[in-house]
Coordinates of C-alpha atoms in Angstrom, one line a residue:
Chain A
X1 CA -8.4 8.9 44.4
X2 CA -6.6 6.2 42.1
X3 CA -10.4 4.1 40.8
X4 CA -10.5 4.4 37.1
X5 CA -14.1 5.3 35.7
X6 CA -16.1 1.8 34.5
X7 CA -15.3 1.2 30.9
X8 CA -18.3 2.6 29.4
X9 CA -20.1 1.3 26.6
X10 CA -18.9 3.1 23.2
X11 CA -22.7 5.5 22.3
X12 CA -23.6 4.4 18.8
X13 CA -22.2 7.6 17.1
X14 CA -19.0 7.3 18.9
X15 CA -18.6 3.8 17.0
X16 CA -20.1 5.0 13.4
X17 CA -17.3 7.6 13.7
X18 CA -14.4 4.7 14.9
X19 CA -15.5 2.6 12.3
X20 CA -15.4 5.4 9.8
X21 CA -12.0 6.7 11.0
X22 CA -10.5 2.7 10.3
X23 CA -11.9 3.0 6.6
X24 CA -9.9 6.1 6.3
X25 CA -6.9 4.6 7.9
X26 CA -6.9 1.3 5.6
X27 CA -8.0 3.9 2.9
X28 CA -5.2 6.2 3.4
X29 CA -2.4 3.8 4.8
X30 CA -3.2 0.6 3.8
X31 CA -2.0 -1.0 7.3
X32 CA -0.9 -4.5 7.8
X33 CA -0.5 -5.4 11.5
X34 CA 2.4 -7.8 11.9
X35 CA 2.1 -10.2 14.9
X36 CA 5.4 -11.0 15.1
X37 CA 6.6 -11.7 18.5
X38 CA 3.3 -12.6 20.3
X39 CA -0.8 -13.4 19.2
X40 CA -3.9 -10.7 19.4
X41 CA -4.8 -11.9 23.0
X42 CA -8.1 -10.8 25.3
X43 CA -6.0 -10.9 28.5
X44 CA -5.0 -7.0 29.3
X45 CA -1.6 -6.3 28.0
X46 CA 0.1 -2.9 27.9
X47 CA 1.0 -1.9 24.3
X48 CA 3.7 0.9 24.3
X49 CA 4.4 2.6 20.8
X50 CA 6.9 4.8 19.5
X51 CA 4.7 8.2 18.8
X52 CA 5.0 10.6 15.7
X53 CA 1.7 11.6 14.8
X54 CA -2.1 11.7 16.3
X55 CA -3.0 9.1 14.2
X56 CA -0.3 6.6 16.0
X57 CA -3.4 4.6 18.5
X58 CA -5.8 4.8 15.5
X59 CA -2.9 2.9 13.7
X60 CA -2.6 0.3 16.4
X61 CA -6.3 0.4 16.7
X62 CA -7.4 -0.8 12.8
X63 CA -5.0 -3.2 12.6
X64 CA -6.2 -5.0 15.7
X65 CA -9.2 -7.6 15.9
X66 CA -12.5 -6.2 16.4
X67 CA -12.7 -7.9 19.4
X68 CA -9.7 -6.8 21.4
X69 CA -10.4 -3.0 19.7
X70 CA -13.6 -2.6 22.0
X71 CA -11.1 -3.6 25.1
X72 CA -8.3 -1.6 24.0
X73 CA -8.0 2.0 25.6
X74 CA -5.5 4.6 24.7
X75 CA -4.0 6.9 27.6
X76 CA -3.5 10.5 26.5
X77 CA -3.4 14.0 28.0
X78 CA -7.0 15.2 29.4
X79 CA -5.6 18.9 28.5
X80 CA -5.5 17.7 25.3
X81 CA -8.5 15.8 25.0
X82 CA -10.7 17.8 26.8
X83 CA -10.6 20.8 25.1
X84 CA -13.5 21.5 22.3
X85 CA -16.4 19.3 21.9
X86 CA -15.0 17.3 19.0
X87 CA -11.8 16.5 21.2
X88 CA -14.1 15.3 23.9
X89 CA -16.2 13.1 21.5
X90 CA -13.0 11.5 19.7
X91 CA -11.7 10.9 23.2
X92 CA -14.8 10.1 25.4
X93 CA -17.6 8.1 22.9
X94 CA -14.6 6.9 19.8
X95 CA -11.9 5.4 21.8
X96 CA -12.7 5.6 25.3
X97 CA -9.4 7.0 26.2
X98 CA -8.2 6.9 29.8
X99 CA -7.4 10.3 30.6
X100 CA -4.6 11.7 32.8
X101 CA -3.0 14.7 34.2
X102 CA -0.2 15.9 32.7
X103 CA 0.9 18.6 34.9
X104 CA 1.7 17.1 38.4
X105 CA 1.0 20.6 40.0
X106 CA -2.7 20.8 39.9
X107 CA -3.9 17.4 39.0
X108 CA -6.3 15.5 41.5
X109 CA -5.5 11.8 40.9
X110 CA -2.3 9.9 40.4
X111 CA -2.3 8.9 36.5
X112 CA -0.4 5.7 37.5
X113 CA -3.1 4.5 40.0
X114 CA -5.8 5.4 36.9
X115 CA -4.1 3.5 34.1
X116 CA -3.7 0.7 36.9
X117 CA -7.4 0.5 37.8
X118 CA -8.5 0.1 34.3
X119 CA -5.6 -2.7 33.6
X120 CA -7.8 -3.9 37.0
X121 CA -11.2 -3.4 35.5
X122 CA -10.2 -5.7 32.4
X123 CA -9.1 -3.3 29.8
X124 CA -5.6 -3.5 27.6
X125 CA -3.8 -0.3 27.3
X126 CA -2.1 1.5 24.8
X127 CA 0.7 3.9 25.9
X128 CA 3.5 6.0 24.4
X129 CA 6.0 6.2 26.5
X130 CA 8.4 8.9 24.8
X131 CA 5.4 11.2 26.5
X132 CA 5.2 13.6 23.3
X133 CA 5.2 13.4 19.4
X134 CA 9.0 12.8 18.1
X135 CA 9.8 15.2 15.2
X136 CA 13.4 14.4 15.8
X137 CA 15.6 12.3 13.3
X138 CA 16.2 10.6 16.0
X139 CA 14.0 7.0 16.5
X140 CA 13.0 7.5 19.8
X141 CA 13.4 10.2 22.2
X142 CA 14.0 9.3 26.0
X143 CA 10.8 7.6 27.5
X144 CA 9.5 9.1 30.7
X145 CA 9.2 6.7 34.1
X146 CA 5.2 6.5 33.5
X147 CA 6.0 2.8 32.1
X148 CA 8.0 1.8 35.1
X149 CA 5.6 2.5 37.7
X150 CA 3.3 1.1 35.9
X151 CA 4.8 -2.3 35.1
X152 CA 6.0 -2.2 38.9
X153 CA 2.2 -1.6 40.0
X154 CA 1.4 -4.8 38.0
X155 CA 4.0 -6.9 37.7
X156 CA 1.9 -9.8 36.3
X157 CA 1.0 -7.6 32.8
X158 CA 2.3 -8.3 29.8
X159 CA 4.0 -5.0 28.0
X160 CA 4.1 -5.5 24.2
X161 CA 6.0 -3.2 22.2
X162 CA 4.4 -2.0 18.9
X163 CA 6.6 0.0 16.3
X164 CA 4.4 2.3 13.9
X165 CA 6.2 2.2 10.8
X166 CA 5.9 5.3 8.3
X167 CA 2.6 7.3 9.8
X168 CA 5.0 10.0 10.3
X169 CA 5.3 10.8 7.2
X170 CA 1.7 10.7 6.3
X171 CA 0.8 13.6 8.5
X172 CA 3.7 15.2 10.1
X173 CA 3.4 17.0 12.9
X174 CA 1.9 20.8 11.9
X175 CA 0.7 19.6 8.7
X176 CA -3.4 18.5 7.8
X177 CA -3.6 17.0 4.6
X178 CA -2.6 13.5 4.6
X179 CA -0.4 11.9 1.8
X180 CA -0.9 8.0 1.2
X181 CA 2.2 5.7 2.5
X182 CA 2.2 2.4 3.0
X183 CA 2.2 1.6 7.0
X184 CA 2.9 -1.2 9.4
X185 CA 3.0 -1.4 13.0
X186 CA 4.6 -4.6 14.4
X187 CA 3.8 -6.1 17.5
X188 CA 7.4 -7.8 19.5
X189 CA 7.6 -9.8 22.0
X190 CA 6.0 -9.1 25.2
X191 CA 8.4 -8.3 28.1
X192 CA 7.4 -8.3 31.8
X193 CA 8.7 -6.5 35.0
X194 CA 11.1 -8.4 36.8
X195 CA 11.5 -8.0 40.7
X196 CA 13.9 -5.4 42.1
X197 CA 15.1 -3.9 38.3
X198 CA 16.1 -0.4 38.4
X199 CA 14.3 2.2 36.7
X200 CA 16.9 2.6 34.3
X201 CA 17.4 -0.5 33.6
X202 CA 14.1 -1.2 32.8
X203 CA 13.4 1.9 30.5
X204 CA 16.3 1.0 28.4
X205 CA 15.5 -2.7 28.4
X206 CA 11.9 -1.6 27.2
X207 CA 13.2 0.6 24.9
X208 CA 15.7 -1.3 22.8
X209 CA 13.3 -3.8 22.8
X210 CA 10.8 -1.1 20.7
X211 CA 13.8 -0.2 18.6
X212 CA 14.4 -3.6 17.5
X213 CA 11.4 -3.8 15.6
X214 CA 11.9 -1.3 13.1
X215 CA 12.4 -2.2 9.3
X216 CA 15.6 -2.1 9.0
X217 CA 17.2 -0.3 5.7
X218 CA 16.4 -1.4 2.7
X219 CA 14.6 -4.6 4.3
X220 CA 11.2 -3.1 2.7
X221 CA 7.7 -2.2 4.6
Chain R
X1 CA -20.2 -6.8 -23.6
X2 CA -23.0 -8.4 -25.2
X3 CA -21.2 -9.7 -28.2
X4 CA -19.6 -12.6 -29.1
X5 CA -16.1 -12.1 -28.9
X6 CA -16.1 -10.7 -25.2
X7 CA -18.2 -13.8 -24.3
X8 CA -16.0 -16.5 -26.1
X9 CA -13.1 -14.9 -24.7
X10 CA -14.1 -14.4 -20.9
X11 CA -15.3 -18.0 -21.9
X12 CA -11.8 -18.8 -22.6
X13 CA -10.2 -17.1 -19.9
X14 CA -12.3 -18.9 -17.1
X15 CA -11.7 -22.5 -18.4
X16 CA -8.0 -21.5 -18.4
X17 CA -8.2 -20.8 -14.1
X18 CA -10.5 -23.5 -13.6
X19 CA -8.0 -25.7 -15.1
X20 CA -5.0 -23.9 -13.3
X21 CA -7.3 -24.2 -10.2
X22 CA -7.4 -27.9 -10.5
X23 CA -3.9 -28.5 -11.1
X24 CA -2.9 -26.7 -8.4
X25 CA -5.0 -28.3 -6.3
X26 CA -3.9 -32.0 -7.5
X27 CA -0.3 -31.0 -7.0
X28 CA -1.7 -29.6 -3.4
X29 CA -2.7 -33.1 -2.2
X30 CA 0.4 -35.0 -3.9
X31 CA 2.8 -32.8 -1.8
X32 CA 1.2 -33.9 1.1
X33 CA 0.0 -32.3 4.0
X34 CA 3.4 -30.6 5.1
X35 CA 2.9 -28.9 1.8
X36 CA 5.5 -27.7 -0.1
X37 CA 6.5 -23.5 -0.7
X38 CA 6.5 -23.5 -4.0
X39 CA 3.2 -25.2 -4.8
X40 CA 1.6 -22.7 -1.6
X41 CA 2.8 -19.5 -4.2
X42 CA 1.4 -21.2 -7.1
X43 CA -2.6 -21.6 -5.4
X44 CA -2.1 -17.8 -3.6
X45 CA -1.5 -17.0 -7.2
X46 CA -4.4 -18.3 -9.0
X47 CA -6.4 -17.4 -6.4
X48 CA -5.1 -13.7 -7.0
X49 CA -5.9 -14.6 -10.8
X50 CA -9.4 -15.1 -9.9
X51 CA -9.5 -12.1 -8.2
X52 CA -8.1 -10.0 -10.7
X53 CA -10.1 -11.4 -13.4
X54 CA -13.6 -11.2 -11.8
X55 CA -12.3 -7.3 -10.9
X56 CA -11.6 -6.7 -14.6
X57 CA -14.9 -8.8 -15.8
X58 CA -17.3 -6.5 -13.2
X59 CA -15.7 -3.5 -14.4
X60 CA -16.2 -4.6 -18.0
X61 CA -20.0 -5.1 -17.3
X62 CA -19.7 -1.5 -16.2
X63 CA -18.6 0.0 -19.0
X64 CA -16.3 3.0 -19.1
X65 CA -17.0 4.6 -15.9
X66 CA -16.2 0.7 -14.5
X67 CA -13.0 0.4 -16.3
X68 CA -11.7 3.9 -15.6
X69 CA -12.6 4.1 -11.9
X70 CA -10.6 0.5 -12.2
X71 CA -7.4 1.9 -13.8
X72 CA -7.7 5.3 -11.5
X73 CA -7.6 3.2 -8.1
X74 CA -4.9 1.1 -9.5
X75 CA -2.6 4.0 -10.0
X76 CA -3.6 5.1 -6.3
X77 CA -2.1 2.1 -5.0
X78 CA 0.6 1.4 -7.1
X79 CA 1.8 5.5 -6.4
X80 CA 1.1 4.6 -2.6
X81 CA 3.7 1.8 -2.9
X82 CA 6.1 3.9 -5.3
X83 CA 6.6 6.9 -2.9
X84 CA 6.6 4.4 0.3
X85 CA 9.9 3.2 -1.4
X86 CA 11.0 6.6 -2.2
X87 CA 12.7 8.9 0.8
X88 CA 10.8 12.0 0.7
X89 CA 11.1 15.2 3.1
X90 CA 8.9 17.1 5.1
X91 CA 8.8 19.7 2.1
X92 CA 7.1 17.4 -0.4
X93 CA 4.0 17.7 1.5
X94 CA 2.0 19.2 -0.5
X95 CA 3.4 18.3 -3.9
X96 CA 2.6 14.6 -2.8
X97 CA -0.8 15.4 -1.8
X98 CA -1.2 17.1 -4.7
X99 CA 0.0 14.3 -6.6
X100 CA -2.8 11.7 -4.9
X101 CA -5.4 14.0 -5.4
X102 CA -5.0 16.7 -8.3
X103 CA -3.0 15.3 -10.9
X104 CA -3.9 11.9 -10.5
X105 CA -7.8 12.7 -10.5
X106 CA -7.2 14.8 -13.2
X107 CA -5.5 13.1 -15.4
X108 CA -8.1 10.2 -15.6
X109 CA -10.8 12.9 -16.0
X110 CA -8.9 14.1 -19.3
X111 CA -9.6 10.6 -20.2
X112 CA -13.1 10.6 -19.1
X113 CA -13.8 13.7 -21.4
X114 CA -11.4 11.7 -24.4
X115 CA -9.1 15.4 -24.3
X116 CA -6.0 13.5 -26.1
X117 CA -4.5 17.0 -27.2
X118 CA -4.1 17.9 -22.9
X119 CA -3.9 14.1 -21.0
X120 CA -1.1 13.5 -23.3
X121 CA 0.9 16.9 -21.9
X122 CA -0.5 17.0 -18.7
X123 CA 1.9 14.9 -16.6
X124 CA 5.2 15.2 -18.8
X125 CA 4.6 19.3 -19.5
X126 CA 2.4 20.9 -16.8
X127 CA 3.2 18.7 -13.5
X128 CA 7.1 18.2 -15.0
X129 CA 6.9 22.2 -14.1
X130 CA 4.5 22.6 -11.3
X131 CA 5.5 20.1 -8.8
X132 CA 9.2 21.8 -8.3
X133 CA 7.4 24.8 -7.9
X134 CA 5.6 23.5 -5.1
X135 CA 8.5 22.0 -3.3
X136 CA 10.8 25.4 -4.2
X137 CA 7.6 27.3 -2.6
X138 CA 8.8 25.3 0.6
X139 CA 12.1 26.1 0.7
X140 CA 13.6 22.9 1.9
X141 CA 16.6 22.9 -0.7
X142 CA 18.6 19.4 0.3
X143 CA 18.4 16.7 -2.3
X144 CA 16.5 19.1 -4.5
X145 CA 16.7 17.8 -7.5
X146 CA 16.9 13.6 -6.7
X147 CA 13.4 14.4 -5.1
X148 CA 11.8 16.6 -7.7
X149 CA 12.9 13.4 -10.1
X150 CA 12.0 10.6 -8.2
X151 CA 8.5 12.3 -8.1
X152 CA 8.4 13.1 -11.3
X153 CA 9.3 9.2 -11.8
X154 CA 6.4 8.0 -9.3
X155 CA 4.2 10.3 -11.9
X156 CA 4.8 8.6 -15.0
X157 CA 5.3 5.5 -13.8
X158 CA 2.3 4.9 -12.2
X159 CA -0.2 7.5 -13.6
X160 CA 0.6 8.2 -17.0
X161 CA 1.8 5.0 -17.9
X162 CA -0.8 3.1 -16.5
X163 CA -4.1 6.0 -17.7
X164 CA -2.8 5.0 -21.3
X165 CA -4.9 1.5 -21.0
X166 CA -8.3 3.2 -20.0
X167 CA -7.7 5.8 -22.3
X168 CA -8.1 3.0 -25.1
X169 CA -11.6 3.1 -24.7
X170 CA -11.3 6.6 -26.1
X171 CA -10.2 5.4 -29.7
X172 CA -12.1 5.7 -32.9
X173 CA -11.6 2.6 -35.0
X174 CA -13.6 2.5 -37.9
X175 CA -16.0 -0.9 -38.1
X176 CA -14.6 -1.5 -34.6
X177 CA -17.3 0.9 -32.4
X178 CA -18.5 -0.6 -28.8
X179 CA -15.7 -3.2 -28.6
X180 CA -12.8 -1.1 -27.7
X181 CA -12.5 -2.9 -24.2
X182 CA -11.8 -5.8 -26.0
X183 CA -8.1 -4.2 -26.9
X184 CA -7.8 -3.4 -23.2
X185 CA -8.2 -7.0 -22.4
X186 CA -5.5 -8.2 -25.4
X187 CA -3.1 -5.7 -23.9
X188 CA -4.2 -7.3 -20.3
X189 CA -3.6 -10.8 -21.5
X190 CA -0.6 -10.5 -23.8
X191 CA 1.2 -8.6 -21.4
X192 CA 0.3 -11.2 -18.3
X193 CA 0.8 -14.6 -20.2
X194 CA 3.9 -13.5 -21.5
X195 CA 5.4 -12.9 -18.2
X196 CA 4.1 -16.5 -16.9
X197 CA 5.5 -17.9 -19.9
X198 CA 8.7 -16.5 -19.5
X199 CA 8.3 -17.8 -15.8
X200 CA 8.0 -21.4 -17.8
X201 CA 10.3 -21.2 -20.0
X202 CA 12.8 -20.2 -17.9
X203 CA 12.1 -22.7 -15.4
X204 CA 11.9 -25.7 -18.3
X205 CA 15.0 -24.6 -20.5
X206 CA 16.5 -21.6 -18.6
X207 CA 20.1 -21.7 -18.8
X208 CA 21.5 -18.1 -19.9
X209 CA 21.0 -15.2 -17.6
X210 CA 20.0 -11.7 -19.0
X211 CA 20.9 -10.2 -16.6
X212 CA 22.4 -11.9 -13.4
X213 CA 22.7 -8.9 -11.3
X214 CA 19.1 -7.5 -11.6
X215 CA 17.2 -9.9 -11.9
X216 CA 18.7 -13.7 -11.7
X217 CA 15.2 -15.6 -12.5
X218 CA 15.3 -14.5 -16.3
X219 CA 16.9 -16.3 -18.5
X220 CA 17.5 -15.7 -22.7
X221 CA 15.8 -19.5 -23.1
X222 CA 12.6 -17.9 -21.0
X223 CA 12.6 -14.6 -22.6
X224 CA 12.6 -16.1 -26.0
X225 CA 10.2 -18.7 -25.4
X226 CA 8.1 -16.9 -23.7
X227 CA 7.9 -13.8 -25.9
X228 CA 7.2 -15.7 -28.9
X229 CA 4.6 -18.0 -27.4
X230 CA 2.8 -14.8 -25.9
X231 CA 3.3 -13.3 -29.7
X232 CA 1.4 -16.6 -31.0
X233 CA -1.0 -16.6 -28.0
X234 CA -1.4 -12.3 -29.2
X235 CA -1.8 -13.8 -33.1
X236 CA -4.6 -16.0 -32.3
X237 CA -6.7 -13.4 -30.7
X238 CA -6.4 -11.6 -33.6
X239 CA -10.5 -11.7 -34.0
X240 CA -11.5 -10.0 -30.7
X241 CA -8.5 -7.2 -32.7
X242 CA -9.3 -4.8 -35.0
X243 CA -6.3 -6.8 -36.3
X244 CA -5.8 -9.3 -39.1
X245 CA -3.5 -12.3 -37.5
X246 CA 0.0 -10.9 -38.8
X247 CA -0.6 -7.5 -37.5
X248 CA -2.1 -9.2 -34.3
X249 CA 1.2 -11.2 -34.0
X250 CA 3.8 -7.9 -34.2
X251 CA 1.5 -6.1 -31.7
X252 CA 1.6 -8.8 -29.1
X253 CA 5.4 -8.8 -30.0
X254 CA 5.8 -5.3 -29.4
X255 CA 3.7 -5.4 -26.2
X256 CA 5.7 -8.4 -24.6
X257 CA 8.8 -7.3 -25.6
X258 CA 8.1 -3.5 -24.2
X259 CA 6.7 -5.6 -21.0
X260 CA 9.7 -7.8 -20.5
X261 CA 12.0 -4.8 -20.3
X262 CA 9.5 -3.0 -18.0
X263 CA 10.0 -5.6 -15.7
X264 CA 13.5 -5.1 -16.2
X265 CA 13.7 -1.5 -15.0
X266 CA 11.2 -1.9 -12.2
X267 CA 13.4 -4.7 -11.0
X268 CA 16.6 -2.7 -11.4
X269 CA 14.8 0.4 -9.2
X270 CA 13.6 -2.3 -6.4
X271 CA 17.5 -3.8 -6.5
X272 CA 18.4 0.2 -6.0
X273 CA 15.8 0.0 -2.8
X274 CA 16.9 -3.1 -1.6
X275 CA 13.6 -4.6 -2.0
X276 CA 12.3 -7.3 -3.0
X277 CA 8.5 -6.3 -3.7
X278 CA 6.8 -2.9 -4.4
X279 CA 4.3 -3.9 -1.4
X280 CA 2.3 -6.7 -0.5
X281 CA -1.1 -5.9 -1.4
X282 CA -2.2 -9.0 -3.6
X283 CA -1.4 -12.3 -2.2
X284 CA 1.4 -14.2 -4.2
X285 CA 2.2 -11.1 -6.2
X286 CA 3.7 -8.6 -4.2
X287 CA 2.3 -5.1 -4.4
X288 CA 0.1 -3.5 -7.5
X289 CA 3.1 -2.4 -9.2
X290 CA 5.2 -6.0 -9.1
X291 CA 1.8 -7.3 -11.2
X292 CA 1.6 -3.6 -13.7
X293 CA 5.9 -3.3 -14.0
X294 CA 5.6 -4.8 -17.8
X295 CA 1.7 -3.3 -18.5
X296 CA 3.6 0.2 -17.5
X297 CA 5.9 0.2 -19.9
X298 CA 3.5 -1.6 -22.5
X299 CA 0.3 0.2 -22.5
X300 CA 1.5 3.9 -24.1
X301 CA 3.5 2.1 -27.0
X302 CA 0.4 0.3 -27.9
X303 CA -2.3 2.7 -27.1
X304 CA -0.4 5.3 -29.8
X305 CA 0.3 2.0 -31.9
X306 CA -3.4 1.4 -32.5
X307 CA -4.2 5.4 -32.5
X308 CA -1.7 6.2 -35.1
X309 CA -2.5 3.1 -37.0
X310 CA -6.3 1.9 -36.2
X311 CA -7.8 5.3 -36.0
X312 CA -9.2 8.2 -38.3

């Protein structure tokens, strides 16, 4: 029950509409990607990203190379995504998300086994592990164990973690008009599983690793 | 743009990079190929230069929709960068959108339609009282007033300040019709070569600080040298001016002067940010509003300069 469905081929409106949606991001944000701890590379990676707004993988997305965008999926809630026929296009023919079950109850295949099959099949992922938007002061909330078991599934991967810079405050969570702020999102340097590390361990390795890419004060955007 | 002037002077301004070009690129190869910092900011600059002047020449062939859909996207992005600096809250929503896309559209429309008596209240009277409204509307009270200023602030600054250099297309000048762009571009120039010749002179002579804490790259020797070659440099153009050469001369003063202590308080509010650039949109430059600090503060003393002086 774990095989991820083939990468498809994005349909042509499905990549008008992404190419549309990065105009409106550089339009809106004017996003610089910042490369700091590693290169844009073709080999499958896992990018995990603090989360406060939808717009957080479209962020990640325009700021990468054209090249590693088409090879890049998000993972996000089929719930979510699969509700309403605009959800399903966004998520199905834009950014040809891989999508899991959320609730453990009723789902049919294991999520970790589904984002691993797609590592498998040659695609990078994007992933936020905090699980849900934050619209905490808080910089990250607790992630959830998603990461681990996927890192421990594929040990070999490189994670790379991303911090989106500002987003949150050009749409914050409830509102729909966007305000224009400057954004970043800087990539760190990649970490990698090692053998026999604890779950916790590993979380809050992964973690302060995310957390020490943000701006600090005053150190500008 | 067909006359004279505007030719000689676009003329002018291109030998002037092409020259900067080349030196640039002779002192390139004589630092060798590990290159040298300095020299690296000097070429990203002209190259910015280029950019900006073949932006400003396009929108020149373009006329006044050109120069005012020019002017309108530079306030965009120099408010982007002015409110990215600026901690807002969760209840300036919708007085920052409205901000971006009312009174900012708005504004450059009054301009469009030449309505002096209203673009000239707009910001300072009607948005001074509608934006704390808005955020009062949302009920999120902490910091109330420090953010109703600071927007208030990112307003001026970057929209009412900076419309005032379009809006000098709107002016009647007797014996003076169909060349009023040529007073945006000796505001433009003034205002720019007196801030690299401040950046000479202070680098030749500079000994004296203005002022150390806020800024410790200007010196008196650069300010003084600089300010009265860019008055001299301002005098000479007095043909493509409405101007004779004296009153040419105490415009550019006044515009380099008002420019050099724009850069001042835009400096002083990035040393309250801890910053050391609005942004880092033009290569070289730092953001829009590190490049439009001293034209900021310039453009409404001269526009009303000419207005109440120049016009009917």
């Amino acid at each position: 029950m774990s095989a991820a469905p083939p990468r498809r081929s994005r349909s042509l409106p499905g990549r008008v509409v992404g190419l549309m949606t990065i105009a409106l991001a550089r339009i809106v944000t004017g996003v610089r990607g910042n490369w700091q701890g590693c290169t844009p590379s073709p080999e499958p990676r896992i990018y995990f990203a603090n989360h406060a707004s939808h717009g957080d993988f479209i962020l990640i997305w325009t700021v990468f190379p054209a090249g590693l965008r088409a090879r890049t999926r998000p993972v996000a809630a089929r719930d979510y995504w699969s509700a309403g026929i605009v959800r399903r296009f966004l998520g199905r023919d834009v950014f040809d998300a891989v999508l899991i079950d959320r609730d453990n109850v009723t789902r049919s295949a294991d999520p970790i086994g589904h984002m691993g099959a797609a590592i498998e099949a040659g695609s990078s992922l994007i992933l936020f592990p905090e699980g849900t938007r934050n619209t905490t002061d808080r910089p990250l909330l607790p992630f959830k164990s998603g990461l681990y078991w996927l890192a421990k599934r594929r040990p070999g991967v490189d994670l790379v973690p991303v911090w989106i810079d500002n987003l949150n405050r050009v749409m914050p969570k409830g509102e729909f008009l966007p305000v224009p702020f400057l954004c970043t999102v800087t990539f760190g340097t990649p970490l990698r599983f090692e053998p026999g590390e604890d779950r916790q361990a590993f979380l809050d390795r992964s973690q302060e690793a995310l957390l020490a890419l943000r701006p600090g004060e005053g150190e500008g955007r | 743009m067909s006359d004279h002037p505007a030719i000689a002077l676009f003329g002018g301004i291109l030998g002037v990079l092409v020259l900067a070009s080349l030196v640039g690129w002779i002192l390139g190869r004589r630092a060798g190929p590990e290159g040298s910092a300095a020299i690296d900011n000097l070429n990203a600059r002209i190259r910015a230069w280029w950019v900006m002047v073949v932006l400003i020449g396009l929108s020149f062939l373009a006329g006044k929709p050109g120069v005012i859909i020019l002017f309108a996207l530079a306030s965009f992005f120099a408010l982007r960068e002015f409110v990215t600096l600026t901690p807002t809250r969760r209840g300036d929503h919708y007085s920052l959108f409205a901000m971006f896309f009312v009174v900012l559209p708005v504004q450059y429309y009054l301009i469009w339609i030449d309505w002096y008596g209203l673009y000239s209240i707009f910001i300072p009277v009607y948005a001074f009282l509608f934006m704390p409204i808005l955020v009062a509307l949302r009920g999120d009270t902490a910091r109330f007033m420090t953010r109703i200023a600071e927007m208030q602030w990112g307003m001026m600054i970057a929209i009412f300040c900076l419309s005032h250099v379009p809006a000098l297309i709107t002016l009647d000048i007797p014996g003076f019709e169909g060349r009023n762009l040529l007073l945006i571009a000796f505001l433009v120039i003034v205002v720019q070569s007196s801030d690299v010749l401040q950046y000479v002179w202070g680098k030749l002579f500079g000994r004296h600080k203005v002022a150390p804490r806020l800024s410790p790259s200007k010196t008196w020797e650069g300010l003084v040298g600089g300010i009265a070659s860019a008055t001299l440099l301002g005098a000479c153009l007095w043909w493509i001016t409405p101007f004779g050469f004296l009153q040419a001369g105490l415009a550019a003063l006044v515009v380099a002067l008002m420019g050099f202590l724009g850069g001042l308080v835009m400096s002083a509010i990035k040393r309250d940010r801890g910053v050391k650039d609005w942004g880092r949109l033009i290569e070289g430059h730092g953001g829009m509003l590190d490049r439009l600090d001293s034209v900021v503060f310039a453009a409404p003393i001269f526009f009303h300069l000419v207005r109440y002086g120049w016009t009917v």
